[in-house]
PDB file of C-alpha atoms and ligand atoms in Angstrom:
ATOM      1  CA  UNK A 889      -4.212 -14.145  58.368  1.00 55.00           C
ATOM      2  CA  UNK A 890      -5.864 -14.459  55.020  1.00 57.00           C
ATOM      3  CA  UNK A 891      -4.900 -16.701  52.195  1.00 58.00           C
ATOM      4  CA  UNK A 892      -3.603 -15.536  49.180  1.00 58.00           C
ATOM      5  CA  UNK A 893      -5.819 -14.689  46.439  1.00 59.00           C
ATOM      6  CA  UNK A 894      -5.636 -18.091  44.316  1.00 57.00           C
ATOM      7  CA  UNK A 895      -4.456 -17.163  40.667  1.00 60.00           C
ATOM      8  CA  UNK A 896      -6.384 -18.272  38.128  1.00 65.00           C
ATOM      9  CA  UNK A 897      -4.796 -20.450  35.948  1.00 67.00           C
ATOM     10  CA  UNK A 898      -5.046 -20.981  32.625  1.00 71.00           C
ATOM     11  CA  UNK A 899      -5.353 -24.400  31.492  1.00 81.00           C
ATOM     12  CA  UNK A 900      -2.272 -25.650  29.453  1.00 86.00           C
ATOM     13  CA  UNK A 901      -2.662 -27.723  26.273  1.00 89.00           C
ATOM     14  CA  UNK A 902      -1.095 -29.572  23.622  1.00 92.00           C
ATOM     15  CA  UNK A 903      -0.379 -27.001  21.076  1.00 92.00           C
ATOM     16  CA  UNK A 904       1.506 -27.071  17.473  1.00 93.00           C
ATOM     17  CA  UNK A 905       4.641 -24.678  16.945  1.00 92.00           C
ATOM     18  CA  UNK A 906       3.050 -22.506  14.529  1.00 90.00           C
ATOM     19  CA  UNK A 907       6.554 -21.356  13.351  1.00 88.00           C
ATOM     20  CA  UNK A 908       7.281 -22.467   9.505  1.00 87.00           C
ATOM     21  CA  UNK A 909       8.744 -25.868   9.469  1.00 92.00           C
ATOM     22  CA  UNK A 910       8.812 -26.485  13.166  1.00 93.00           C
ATOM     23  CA  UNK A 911       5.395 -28.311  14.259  1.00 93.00           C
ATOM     24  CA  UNK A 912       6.777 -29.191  17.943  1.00 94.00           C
ATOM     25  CA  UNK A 913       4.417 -30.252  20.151  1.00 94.00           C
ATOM     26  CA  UNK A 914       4.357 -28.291  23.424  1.00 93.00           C
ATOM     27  CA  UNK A 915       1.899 -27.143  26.215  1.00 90.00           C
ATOM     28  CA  UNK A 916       0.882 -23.669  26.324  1.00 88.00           C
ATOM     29  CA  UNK A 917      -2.337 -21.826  26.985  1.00 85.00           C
ATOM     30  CA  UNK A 918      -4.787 -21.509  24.561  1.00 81.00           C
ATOM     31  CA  UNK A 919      -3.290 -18.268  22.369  1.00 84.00           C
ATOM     32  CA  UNK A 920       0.277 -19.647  22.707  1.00 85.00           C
ATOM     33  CA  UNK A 921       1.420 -20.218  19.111  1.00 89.00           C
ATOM     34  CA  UNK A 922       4.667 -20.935  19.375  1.00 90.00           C
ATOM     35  CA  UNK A 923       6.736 -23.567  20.988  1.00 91.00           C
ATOM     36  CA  UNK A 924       9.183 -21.592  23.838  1.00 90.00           C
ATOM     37  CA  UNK A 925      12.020 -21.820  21.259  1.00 90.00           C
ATOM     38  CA  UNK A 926      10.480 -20.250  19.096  1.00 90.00           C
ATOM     39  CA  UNK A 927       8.559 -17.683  20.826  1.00 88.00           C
ATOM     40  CA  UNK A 928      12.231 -15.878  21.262  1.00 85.00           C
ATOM     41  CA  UNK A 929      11.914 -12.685  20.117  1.00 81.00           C
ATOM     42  CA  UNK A 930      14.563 -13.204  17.085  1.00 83.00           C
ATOM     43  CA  UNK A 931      12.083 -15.540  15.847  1.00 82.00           C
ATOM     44  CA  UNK A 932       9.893 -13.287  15.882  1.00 75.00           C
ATOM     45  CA  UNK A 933       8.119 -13.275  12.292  1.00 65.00           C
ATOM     46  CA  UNK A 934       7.648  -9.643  11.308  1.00 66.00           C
ATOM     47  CA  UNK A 935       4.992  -9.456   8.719  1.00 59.00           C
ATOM     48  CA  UNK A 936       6.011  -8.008   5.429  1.00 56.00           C
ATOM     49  CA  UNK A 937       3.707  -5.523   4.551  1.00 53.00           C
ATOM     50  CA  UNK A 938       3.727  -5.494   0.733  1.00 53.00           C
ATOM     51  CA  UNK A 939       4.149  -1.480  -0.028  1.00 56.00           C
ATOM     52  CA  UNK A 940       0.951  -0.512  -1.843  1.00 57.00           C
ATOM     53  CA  UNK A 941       1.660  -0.030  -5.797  1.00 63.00           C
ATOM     54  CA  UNK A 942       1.708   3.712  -6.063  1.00 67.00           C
ATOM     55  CA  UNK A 943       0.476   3.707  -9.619  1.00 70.00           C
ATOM     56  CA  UNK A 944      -2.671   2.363  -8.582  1.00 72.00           C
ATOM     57  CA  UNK A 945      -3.768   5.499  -7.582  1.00 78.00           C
ATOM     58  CA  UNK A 946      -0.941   7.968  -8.530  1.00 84.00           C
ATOM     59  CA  UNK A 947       1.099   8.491 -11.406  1.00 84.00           C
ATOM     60  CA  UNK A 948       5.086   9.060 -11.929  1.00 85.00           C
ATOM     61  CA  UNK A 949       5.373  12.217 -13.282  1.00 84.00           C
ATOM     62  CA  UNK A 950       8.795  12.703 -14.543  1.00 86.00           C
ATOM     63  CA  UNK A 951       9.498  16.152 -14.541  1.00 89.00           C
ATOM     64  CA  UNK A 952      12.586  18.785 -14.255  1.00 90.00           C
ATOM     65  CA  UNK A 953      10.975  21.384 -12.508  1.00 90.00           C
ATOM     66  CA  UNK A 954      13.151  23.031  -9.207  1.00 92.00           C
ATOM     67  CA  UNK A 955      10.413  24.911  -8.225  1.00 93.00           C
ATOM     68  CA  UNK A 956       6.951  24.525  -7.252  1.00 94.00           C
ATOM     69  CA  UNK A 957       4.823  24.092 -10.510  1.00 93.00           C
ATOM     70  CA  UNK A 958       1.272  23.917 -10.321  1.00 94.00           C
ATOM     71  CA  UNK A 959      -0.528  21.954 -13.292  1.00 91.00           C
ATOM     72  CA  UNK A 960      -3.778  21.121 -14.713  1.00 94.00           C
ATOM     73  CA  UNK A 961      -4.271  17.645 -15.197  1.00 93.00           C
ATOM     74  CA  UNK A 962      -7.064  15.842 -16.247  1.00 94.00           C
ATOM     75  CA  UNK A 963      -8.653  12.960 -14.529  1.00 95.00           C
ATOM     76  CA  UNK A 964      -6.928   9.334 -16.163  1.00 93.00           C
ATOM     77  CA  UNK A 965     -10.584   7.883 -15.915  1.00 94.00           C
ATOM     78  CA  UNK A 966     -12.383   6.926 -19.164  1.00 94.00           C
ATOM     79  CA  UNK A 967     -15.184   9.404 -20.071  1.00 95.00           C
ATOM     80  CA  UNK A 968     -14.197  11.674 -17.063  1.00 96.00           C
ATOM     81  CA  UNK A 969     -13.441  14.810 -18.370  1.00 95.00           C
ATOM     82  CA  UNK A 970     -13.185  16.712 -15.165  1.00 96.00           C
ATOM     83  CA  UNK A 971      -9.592  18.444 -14.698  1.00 96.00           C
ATOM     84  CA  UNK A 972      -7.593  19.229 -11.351  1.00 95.00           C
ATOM     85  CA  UNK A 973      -4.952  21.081 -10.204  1.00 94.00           C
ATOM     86  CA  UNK A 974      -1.815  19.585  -8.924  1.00 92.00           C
ATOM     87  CA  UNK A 975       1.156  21.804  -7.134  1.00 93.00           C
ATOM     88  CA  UNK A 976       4.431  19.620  -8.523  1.00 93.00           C
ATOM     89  CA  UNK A 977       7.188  19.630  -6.400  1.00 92.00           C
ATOM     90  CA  UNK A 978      11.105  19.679  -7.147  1.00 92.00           C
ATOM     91  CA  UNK A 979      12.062  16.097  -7.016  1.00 88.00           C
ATOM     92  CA  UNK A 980       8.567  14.254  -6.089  1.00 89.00           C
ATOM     93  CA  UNK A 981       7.311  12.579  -8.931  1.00 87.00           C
ATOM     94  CA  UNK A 982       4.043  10.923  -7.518  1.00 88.00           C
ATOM     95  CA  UNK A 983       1.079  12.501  -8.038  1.00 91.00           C
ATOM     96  CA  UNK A 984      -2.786  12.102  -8.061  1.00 91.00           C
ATOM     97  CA  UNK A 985      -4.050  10.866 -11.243  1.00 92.00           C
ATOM     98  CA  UNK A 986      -7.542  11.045 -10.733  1.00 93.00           C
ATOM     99  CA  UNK A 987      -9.571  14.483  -9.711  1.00 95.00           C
ATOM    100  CA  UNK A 988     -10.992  14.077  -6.813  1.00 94.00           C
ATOM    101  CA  UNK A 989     -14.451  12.652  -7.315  1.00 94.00           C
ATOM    102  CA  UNK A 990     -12.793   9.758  -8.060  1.00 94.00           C
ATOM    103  CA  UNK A 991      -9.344   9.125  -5.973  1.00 90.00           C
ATOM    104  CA  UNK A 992     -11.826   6.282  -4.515  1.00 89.00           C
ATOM    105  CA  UNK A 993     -11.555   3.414  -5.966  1.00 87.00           C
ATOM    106  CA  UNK A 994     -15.407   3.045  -5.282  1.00 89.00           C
ATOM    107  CA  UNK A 995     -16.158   5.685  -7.230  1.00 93.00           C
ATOM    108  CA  UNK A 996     -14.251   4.867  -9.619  1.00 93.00           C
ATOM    109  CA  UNK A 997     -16.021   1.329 -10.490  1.00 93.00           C
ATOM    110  CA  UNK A 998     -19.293   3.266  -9.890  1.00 94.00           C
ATOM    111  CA  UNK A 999     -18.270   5.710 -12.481  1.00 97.00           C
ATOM    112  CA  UNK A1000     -17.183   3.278 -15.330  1.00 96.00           C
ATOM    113  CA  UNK A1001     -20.252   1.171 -14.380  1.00 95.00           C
ATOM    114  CA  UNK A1002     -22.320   3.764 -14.744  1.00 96.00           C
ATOM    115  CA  UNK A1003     -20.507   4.108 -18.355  1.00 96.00           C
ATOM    116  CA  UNK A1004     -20.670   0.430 -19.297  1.00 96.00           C
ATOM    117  CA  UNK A1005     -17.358  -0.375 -19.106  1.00 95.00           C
ATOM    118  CA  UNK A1006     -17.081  -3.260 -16.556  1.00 94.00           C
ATOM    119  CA  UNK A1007     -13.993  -4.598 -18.652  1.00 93.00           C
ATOM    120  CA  UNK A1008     -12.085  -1.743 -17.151  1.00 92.00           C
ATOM    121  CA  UNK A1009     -13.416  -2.521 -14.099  1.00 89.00           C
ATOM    122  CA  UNK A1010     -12.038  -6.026 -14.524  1.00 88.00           C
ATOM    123  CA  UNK A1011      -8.713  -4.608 -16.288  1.00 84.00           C
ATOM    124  CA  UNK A1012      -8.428  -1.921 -13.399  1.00 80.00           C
ATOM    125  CA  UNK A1013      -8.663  -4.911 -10.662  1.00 79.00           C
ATOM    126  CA  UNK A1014      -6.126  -7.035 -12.849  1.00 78.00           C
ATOM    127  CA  UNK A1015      -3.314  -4.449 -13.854  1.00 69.00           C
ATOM    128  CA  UNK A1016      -3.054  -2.204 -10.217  1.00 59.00           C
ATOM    129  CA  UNK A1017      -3.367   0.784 -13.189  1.00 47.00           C
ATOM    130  CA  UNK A1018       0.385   1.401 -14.274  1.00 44.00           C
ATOM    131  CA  UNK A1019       0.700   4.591 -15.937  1.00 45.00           C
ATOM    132  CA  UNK A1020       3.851   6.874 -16.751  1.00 43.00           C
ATOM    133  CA  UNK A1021       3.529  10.075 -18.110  1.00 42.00           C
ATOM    134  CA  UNK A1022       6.788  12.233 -19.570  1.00 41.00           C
ATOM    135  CA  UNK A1023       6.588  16.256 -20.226  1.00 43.00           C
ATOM    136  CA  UNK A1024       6.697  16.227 -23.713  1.00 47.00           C
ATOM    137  CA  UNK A1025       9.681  17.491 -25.807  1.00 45.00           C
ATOM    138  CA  UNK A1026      11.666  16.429 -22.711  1.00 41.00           C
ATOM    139  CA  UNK A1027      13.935  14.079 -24.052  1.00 41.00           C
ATOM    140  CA  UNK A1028      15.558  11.459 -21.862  1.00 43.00           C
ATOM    141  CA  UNK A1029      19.117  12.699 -21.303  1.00 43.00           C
ATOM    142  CA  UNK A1030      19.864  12.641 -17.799  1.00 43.00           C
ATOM    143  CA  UNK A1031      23.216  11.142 -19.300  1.00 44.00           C
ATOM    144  CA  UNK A1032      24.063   9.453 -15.790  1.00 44.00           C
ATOM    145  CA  UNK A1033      21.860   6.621 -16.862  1.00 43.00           C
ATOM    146  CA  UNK A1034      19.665   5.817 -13.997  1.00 44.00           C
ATOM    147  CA  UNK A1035      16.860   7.928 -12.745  1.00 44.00           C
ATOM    148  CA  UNK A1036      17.687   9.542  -9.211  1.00 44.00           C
ATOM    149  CA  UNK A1037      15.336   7.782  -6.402  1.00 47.00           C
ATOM    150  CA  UNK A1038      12.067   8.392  -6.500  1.00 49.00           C
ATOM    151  CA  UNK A1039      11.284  10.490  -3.132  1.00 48.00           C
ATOM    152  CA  UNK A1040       8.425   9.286  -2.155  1.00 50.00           C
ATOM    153  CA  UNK A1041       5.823  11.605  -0.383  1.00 51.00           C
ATOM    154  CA  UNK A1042       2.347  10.683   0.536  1.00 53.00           C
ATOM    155  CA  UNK A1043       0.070  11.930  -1.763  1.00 53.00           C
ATOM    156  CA  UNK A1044      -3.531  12.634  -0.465  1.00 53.00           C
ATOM    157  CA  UNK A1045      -5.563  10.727  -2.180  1.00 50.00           C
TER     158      UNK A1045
HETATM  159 ZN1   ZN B 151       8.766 -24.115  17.257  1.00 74.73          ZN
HETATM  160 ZN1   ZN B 152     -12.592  11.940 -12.640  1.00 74.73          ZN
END
């Protein structure tokens, strides 16, 4: 008859709740976090992940078009003169604002170093870039008041 394999065991400690405003001491192995209470799955802390700015690397393009437009647009960079097309689509309003040298932010700070502007750089890193554009002559008279909800849709950038 053989003995059963013996289970390794992991050594149990004394380990702080982790969970905001709790600090219980209790044993657990060495990854445990959380006190048994609060290792519950309602507990559970769900980390926010902040929805990235969409002007930092797009622009809101308000626009009435209900079909597919494409545009030329030129690239928002200072001293960048190079122009891109953009399909716009009924009801999306997000779109590139940079051509596509420099949708990275990389090049980008390359590019106005390269230019001498560092206090864009510095403005770039401070602001997140907002930046609204409107189709000229097109008055704002969507008399309902409030703009409809932005759809958004991943723009490749
Ligand atoms: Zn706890
Ligand atoms: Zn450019």
């Amino acid at each position: 008859m053989q003995l059963p394999k013996s289970r390794r065991r992991q050594k149990l400690r004394e380990k702080k709740c982790q969970y905001p405003g709790c600090g219980k001491i209790f044993f657990g192995i060495h990854i445990s976090k959380y006190c048994p209470e609060h290792r519950q799955d309602r507990y559970r802390i769900r980390k926010r992940t902040k929805p990235e700015d969409v002007n930092i690397k797009n622009q809101t393009y308000k626009h009435n078009y209900t079909e597919v437009v494409t545009m030329v647009l030129s690239c928002a960079l200072e001293a960048c003169d190079n122009q891109f097309e953009v399909k716009v689509y009924p009801r999306q309003y997000i779109y590139p604002k940079y051509c596509p040298d420099h949708r990275n932010e990389y090049k980008r700070v390359r590019h106005l170093r390269q230019i001498g502007r560092d206090d864009l750089i510095e403005q770039m890193m401070k602001e997140g870039e907002m930046m609204e554009i409107e189709l000229p002559g097109n008055e704002k008279e969507n008399g309902d008041g409030e703009a409809e909800p932005m759809e958004m849709i991943d723009v490749v950038a």
